[in-house]
Short mmCIF file of C-alpha atoms and ligand atoms in Angstrom, two decimals:
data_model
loop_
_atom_site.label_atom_id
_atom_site.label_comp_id
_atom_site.label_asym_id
_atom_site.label_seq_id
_atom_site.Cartn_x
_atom_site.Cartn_y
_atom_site.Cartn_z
CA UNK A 279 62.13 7.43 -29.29
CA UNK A 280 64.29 4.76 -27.63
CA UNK A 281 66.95 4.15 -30.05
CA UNK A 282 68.49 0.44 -30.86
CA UNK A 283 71.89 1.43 -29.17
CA UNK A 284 70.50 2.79 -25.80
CA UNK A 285 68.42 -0.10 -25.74
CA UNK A 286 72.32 -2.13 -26.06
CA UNK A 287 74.07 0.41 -23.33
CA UNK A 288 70.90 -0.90 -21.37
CA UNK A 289 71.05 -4.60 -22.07
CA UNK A 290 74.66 -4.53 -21.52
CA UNK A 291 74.33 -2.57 -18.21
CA UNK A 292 72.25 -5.51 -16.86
CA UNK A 293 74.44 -7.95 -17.97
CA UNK A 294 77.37 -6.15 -16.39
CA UNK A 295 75.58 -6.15 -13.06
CA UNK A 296 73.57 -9.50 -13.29
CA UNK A 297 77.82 -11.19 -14.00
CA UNK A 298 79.17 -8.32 -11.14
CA UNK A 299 76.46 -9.98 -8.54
CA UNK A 300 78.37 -12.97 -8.47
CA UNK A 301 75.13 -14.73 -7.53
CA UNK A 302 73.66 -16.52 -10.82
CA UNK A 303 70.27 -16.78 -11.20
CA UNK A 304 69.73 -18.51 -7.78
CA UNK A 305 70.54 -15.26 -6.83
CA UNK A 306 67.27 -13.77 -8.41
CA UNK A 307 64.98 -15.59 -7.43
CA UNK A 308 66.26 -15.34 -3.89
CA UNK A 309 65.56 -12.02 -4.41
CA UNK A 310 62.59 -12.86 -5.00
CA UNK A 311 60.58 -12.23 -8.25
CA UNK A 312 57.44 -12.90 -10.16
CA UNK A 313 58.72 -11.51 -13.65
CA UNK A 314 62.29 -12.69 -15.65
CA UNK A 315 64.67 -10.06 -15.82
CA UNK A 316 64.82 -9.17 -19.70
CA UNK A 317 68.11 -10.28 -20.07
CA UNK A 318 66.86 -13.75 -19.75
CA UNK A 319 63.79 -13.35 -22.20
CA UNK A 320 63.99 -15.02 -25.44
CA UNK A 321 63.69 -13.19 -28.95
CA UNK A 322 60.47 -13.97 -30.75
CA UNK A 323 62.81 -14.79 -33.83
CA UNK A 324 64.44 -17.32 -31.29
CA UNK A 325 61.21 -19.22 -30.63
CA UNK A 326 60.77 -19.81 -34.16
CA UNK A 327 64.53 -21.59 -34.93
CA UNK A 328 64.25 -23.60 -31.66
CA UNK A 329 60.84 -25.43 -32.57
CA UNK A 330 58.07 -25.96 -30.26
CA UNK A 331 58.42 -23.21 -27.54
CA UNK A 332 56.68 -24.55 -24.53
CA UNK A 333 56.78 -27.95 -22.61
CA UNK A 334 54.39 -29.65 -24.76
CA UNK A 335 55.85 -32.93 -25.00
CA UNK A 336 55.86 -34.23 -28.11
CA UNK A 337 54.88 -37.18 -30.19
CA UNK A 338 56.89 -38.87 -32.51
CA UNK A 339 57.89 -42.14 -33.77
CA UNK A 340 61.63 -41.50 -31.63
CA UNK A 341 62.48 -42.14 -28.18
CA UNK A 342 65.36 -42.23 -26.89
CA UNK A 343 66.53 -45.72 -26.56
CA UNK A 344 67.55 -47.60 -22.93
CA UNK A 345 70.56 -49.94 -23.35
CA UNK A 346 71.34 -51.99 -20.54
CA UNK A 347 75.15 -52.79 -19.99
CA UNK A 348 74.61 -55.33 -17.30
CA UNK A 349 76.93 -58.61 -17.77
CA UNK A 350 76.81 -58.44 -21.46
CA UNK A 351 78.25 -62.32 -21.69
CA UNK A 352 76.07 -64.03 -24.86
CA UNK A 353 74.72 -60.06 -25.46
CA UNK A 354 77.74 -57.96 -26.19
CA UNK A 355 77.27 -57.92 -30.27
CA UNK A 356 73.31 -57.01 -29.35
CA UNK A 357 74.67 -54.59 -26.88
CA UNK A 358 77.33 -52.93 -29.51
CA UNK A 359 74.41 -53.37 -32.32
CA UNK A 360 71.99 -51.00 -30.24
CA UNK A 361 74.96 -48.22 -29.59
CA UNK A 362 75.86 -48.30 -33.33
CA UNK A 363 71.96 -47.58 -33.80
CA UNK A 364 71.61 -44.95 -31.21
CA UNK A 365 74.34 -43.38 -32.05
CA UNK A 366 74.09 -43.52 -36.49
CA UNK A 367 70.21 -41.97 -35.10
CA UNK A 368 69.79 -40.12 -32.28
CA UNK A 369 72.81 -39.36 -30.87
CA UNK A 370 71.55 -40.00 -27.62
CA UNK A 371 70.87 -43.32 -25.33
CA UNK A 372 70.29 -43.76 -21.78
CA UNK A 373 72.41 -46.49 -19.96
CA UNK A 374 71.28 -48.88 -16.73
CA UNK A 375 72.92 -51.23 -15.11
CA UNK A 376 76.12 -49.06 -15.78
CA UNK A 377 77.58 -50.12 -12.42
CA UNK A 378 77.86 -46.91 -10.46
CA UNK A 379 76.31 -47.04 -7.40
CA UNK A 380 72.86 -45.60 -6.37
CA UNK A 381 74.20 -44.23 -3.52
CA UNK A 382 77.13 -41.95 -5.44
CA UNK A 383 74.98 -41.07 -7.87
CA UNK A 384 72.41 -40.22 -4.55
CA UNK A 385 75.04 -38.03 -3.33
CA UNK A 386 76.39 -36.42 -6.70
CA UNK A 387 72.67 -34.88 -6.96
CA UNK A 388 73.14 -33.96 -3.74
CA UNK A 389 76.33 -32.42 -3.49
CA UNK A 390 75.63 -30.28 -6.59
CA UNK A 391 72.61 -29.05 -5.52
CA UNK A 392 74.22 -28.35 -2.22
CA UNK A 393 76.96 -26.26 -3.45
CA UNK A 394 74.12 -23.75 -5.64
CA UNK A 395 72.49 -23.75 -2.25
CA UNK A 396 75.73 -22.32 -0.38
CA UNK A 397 75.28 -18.41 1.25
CA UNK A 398 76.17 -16.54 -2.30
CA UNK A 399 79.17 -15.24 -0.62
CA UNK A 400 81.37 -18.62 -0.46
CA UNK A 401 80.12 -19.09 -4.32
CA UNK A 402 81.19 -15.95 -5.02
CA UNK A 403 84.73 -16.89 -4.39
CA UNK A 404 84.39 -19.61 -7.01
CA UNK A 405 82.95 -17.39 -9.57
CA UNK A 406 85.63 -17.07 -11.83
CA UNK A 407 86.17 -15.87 -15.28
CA UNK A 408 89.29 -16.61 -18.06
CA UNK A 409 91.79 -19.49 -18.50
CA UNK A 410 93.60 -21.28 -16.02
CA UNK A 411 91.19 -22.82 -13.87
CA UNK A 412 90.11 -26.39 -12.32
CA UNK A 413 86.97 -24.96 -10.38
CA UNK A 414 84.63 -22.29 -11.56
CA UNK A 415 81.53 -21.17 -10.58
CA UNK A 416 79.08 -19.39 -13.17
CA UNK A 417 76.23 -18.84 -14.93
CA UNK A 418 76.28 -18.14 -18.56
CA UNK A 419 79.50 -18.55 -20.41
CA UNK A 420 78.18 -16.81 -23.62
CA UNK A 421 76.61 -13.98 -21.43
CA UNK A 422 78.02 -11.05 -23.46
CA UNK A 423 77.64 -12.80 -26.28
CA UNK A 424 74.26 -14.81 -27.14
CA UNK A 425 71.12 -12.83 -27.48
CA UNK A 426 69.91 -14.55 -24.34
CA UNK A 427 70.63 -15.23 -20.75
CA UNK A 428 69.76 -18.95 -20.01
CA UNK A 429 67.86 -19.56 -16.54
CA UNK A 430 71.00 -21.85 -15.34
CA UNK A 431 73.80 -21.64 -13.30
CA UNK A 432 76.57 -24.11 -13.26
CA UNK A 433 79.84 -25.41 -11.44
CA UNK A 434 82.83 -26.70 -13.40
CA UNK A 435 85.50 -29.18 -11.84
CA UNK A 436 88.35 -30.07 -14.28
CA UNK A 437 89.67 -33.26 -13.67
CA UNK A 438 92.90 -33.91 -15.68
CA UNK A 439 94.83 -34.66 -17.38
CA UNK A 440 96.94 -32.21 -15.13
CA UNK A 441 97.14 -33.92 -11.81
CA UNK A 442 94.63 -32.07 -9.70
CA UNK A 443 94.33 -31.21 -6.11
CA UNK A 444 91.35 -31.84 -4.83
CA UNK A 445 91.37 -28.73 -1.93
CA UNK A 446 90.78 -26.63 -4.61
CA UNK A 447 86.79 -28.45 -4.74
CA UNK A 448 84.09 -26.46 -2.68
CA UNK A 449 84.36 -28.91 0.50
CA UNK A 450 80.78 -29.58 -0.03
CA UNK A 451 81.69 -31.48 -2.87
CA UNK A 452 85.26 -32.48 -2.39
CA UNK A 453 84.81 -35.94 -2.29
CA UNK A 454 82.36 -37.20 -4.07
CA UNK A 455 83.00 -35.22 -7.48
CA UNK A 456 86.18 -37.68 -6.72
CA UNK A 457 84.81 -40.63 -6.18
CA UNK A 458 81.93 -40.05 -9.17
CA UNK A 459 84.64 -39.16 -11.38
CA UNK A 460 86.31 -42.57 -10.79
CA UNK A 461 83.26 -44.04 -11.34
CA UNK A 462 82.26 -42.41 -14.67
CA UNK A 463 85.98 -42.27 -15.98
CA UNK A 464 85.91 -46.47 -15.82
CA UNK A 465 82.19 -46.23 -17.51
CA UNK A 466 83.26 -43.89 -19.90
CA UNK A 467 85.66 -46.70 -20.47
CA UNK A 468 83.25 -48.81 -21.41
CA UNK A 469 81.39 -46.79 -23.40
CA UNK A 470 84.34 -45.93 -25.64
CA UNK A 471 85.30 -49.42 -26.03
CA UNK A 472 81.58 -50.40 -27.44
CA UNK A 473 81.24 -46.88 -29.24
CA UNK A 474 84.72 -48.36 -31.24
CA UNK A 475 83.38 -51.86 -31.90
CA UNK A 476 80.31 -50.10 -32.90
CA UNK A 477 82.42 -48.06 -35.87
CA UNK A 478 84.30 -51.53 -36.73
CA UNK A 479 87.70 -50.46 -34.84
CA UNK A 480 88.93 -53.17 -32.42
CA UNK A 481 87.67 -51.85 -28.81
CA UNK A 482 90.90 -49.56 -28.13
CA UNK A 483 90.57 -47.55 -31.05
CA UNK A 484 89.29 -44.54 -29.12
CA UNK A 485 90.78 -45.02 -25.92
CA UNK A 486 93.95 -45.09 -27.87
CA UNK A 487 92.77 -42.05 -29.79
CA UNK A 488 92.97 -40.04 -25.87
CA UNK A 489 89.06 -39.79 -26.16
CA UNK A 490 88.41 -40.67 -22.38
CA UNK A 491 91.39 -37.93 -20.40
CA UNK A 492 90.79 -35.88 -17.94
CA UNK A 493 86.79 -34.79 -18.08
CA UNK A 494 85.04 -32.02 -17.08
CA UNK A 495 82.64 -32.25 -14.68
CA UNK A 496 79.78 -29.67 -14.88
CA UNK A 497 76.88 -29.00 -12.07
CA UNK A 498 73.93 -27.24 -13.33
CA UNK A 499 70.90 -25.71 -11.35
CA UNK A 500 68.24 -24.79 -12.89
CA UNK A 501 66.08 -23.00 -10.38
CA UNK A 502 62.56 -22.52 -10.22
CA UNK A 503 61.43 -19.88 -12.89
CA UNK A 504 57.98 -17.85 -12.84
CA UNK A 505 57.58 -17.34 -16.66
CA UNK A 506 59.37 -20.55 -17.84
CA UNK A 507 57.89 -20.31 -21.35
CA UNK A 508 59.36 -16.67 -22.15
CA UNK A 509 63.22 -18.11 -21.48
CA UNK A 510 65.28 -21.24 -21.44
CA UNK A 511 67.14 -23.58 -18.84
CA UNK A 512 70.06 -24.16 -21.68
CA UNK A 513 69.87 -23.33 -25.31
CA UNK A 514 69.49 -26.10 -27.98
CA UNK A 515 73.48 -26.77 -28.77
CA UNK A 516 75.77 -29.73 -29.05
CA UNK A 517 78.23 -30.67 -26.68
CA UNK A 518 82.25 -29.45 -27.19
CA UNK A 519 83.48 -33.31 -26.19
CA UNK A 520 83.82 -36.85 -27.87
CA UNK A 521 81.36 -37.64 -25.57
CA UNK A 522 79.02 -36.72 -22.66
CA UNK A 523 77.71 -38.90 -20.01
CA UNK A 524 74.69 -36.36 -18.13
CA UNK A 525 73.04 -37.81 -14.58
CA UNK A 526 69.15 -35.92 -14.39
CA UNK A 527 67.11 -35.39 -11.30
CA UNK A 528 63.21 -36.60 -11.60
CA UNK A 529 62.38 -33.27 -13.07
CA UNK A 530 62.74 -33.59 -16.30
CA UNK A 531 63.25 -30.86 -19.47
CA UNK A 532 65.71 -32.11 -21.27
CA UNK A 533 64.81 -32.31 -24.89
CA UNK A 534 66.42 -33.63 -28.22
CA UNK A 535 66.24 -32.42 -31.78
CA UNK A 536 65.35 -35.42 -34.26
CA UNK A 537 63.93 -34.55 -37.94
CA UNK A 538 62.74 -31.25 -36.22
CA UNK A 539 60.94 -32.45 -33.18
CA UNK A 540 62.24 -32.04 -30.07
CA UNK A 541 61.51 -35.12 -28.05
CA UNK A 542 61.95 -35.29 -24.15
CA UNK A 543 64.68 -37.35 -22.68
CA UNK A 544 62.39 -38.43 -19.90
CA UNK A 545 64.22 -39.50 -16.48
CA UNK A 546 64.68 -42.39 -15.85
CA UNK A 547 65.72 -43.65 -12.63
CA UNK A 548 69.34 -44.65 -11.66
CA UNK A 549 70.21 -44.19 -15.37
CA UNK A 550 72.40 -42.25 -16.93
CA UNK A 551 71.85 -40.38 -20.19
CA UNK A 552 74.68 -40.96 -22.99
CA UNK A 553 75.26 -38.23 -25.87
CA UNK A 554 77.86 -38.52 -29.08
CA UNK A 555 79.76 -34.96 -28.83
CA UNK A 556 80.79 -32.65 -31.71
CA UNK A 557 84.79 -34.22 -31.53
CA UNK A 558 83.25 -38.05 -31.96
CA UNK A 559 81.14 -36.75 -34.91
CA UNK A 560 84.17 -35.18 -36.42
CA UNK A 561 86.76 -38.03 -35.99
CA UNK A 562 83.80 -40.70 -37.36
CA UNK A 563 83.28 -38.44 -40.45
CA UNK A 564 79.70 -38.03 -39.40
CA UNK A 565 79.07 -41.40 -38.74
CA UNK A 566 78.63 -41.07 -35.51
CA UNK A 567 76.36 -37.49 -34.96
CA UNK A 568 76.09 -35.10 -32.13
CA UNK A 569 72.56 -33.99 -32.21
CA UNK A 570 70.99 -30.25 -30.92
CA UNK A 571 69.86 -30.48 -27.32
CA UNK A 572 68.20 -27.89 -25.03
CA UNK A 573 66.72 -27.69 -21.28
CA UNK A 574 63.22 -26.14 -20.96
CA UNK A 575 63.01 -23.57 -17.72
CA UNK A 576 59.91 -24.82 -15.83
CA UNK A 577 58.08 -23.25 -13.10
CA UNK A 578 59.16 -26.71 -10.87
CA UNK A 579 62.38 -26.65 -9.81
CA UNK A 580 65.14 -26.72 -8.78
CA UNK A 581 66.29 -29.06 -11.47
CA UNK A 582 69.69 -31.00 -10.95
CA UNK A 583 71.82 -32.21 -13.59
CA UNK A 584 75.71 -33.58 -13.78
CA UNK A 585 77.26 -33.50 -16.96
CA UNK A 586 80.96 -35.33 -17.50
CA UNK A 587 82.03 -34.02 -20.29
CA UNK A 588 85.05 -36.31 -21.60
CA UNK A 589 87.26 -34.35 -24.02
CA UNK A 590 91.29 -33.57 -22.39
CA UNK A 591 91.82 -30.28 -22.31
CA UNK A 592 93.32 -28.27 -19.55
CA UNK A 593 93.07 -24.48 -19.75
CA UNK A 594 96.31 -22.70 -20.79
CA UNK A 595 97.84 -26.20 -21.28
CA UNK A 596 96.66 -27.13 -24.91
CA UNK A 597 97.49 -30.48 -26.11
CA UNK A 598 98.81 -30.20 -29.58
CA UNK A 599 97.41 -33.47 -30.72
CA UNK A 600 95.81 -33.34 -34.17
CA UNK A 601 92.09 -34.86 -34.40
CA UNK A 602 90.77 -35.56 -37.85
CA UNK A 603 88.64 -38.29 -39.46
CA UNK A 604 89.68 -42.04 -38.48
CA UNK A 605 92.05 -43.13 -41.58
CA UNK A 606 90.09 -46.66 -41.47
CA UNK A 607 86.23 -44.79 -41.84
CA UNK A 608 87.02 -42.60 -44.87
CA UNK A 609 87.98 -44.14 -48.52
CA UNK A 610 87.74 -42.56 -51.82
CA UNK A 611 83.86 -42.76 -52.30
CA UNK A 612 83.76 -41.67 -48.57
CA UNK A 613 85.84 -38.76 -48.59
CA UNK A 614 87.17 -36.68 -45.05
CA UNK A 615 84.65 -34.17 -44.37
CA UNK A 616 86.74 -32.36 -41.94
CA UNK A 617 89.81 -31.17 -41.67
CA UNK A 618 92.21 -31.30 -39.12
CA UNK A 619 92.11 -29.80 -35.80
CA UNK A 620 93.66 -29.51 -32.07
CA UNK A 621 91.53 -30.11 -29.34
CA UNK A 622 92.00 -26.26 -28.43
CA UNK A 623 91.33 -24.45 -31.39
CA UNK A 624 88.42 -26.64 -31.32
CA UNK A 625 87.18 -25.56 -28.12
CA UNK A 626 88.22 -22.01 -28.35
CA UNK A 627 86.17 -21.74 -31.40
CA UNK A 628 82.95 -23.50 -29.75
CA UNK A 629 83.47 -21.00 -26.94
CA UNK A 630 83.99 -17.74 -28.91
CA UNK A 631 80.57 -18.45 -30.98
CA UNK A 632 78.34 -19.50 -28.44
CA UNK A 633 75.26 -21.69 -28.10
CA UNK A 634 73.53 -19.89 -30.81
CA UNK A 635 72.19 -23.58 -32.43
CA UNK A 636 74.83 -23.17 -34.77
CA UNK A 637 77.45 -25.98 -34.90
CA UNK A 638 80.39 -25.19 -34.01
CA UNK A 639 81.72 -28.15 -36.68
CA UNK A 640 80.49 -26.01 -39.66
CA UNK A 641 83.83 -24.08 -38.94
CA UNK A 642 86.09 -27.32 -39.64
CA UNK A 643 84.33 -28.43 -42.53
CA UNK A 644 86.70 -29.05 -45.53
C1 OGA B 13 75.10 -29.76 -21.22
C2 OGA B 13 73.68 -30.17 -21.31
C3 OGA B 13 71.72 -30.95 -20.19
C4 OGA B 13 71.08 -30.94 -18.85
O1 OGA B 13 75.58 -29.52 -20.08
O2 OGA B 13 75.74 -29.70 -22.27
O3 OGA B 13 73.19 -30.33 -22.38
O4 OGA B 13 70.09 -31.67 -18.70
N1 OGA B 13 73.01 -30.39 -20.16
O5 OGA B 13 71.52 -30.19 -17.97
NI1 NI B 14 74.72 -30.47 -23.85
#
């Protein structure tokens, strides 16, 4: 009889040498394969918590709603009325006419899937592990940890609030990570601005609040996968940020949990996808919510996405500034629902547990 614990040494073995490869799952199916490794097969148990298993899309009375930010003059209260909605709702909305560029956000796509597309051996020397860095290369943060392996791999480039140099960026890269992150730092501007008219706050609130320094700016490739219904691009979670501004490719599998059906946030072109993070949900006293996501693995592929994750933390370099609900959105009948935090206990805590679909806000629940 196979006993539960060799079964572990096993699981753990191929963990040990998927992580020691250095390659991600690109690397697999370079190798070329018509079965998932089992590392990367899903528990039955799993498929039950995270809903409909398969790409059936699925009908319900949501959508995710498009907001257009172009020259809001005569619209802006319309404007901030459908972000409060969105936001109070879903927690997701897509934005157009958001002023970047078609061609940067052309060449962002680009450029990421470039760098997963590099010989394995220059990734390898971004594939990095513990504090400390501004560029790492990886796939699977929670490897050792969730029950899991998602069929992802993914580049990080911190950018702040250290100054940063940009030679450390994979030259493939290098410059337009900059110039998008200029780009989505002034939108994510914006965005905070409306996101604090939308709570009542005068439009600095959140700025104020350091919401919008130094983001994170994560590549993912999802690559083709043979058995896409037995695994998962990225498990359903919510994001460790005030807020997260994601560009998609045309393929599509992102999904959102609403009531308990996950609906597709279908791509829409030159738009950019908007989601309320676990820190905004916290600091609005859950007036604001950050809402269970998850990618599908599909047999198309690959599938490019670039998230900008805007929460200012540097590795190493904690900030010691306290977050807790906004004074002026709690009252007596409306009491704090958390309780205070840093920005890196927060995020240690997210990253010790996981994305196990449990969130990680539980944790700083008075
Ligand atoms: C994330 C995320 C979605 C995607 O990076 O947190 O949810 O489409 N990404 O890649
Ligand atoms: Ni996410």
């Amino acid at each position: 009889m196979v006993s539960g614990n060799s079964r572990n040494q096993d699981r753990l073995q191929q963990l040990k040498a998927f992580d020691e490869s250095k390659a991600g799952v690109k690397g697999i199916v370079d190798g070329g394969i018509t079965k998932i490794p089992p590392i990367f097969v899903r528990p039955q148990e799993d498929s039950a918590g995270d809903g409909p298993s398969s790409g059936q899309p699925t009908q319900t009375q949501f959508s995710i709603p498009v907001v257009d930010l172009a020259d809001t003059a005569g619209r802006h209260d319309d404007v901030v009325a459908r972000v409060r909605l969105a936001a109070e709702t879903v927690g997701f909305f897509q934005v157009v006419n958001h002023g970047i560029p078609k061609r940067v956000l052309k060449e962002m796509l680009k450029a990421a899937r470039d760098f997963h597309e590099l010989p394995r051996e220059v990734k390898a020397e971004y594939y990095r592990t513990g504090p400390g860095w501004t560029v790492k290369f990886g796939s699977n943060f929670d490897l050792y940890k969730s029950r899991f392996a998602n069929w992802r791999d993914s580049l990080l480039c911190v950018m702040g609030p250290d100054p940063i140099d940009p030679q450390e960026f994979p030259v493939v890269c290098r410059d337009i990570t900059m110039e998008y992150s200029e780009q989505v730092d002034k939108l994510g501007v914006t965005l905070f601005e409306l996101l604090s008219e939308a709570l009542g706050l005068k439009s600095e609130y959140l700025i104020g609040m350091d919401c919008a320094k130094g983001p994170v700016i994560v590549s993912h490739y999802y690559p083709p996968c043979p058995e896409p219904e037995l695994t998962m691009g990225t498990s359903q979670h919510s994001d460790p940020s005030f807020l997260t501004i994601l560009l998609q490719d045309h393929v599509g599998g992102l999904q959102v949990l609403c009531e308990n059906q996950w609906i597709d946030v279908p791509p829409v072109a030159e738009a950019l996808v908007v989601n309320i993070g676990d820190l905004l949900q916290l600091i609005s006293n859950d007036k604001f919510i950050s809402v269970n996501h998850r990618v599908l693995a599909k047999n198309e592929g690959p599938r490019i996405s670039v998230g900008c994750f805007f929460r200012h933390f540097s590795p190493g370099n904690s900030l010691s500034r306290l977050y807790e609900p906004i004074n002026e959105l709690t009252s007596k009948e409306n009491p704090p629902i958390y309780r205070q935090t840093t920005l890196n206990d927060f995020l240690v805590y997210y990253y010790k547990k996981g994305l196990n679909g449990v969130s990680a806000l539980d944790y700083f629940k008075l």
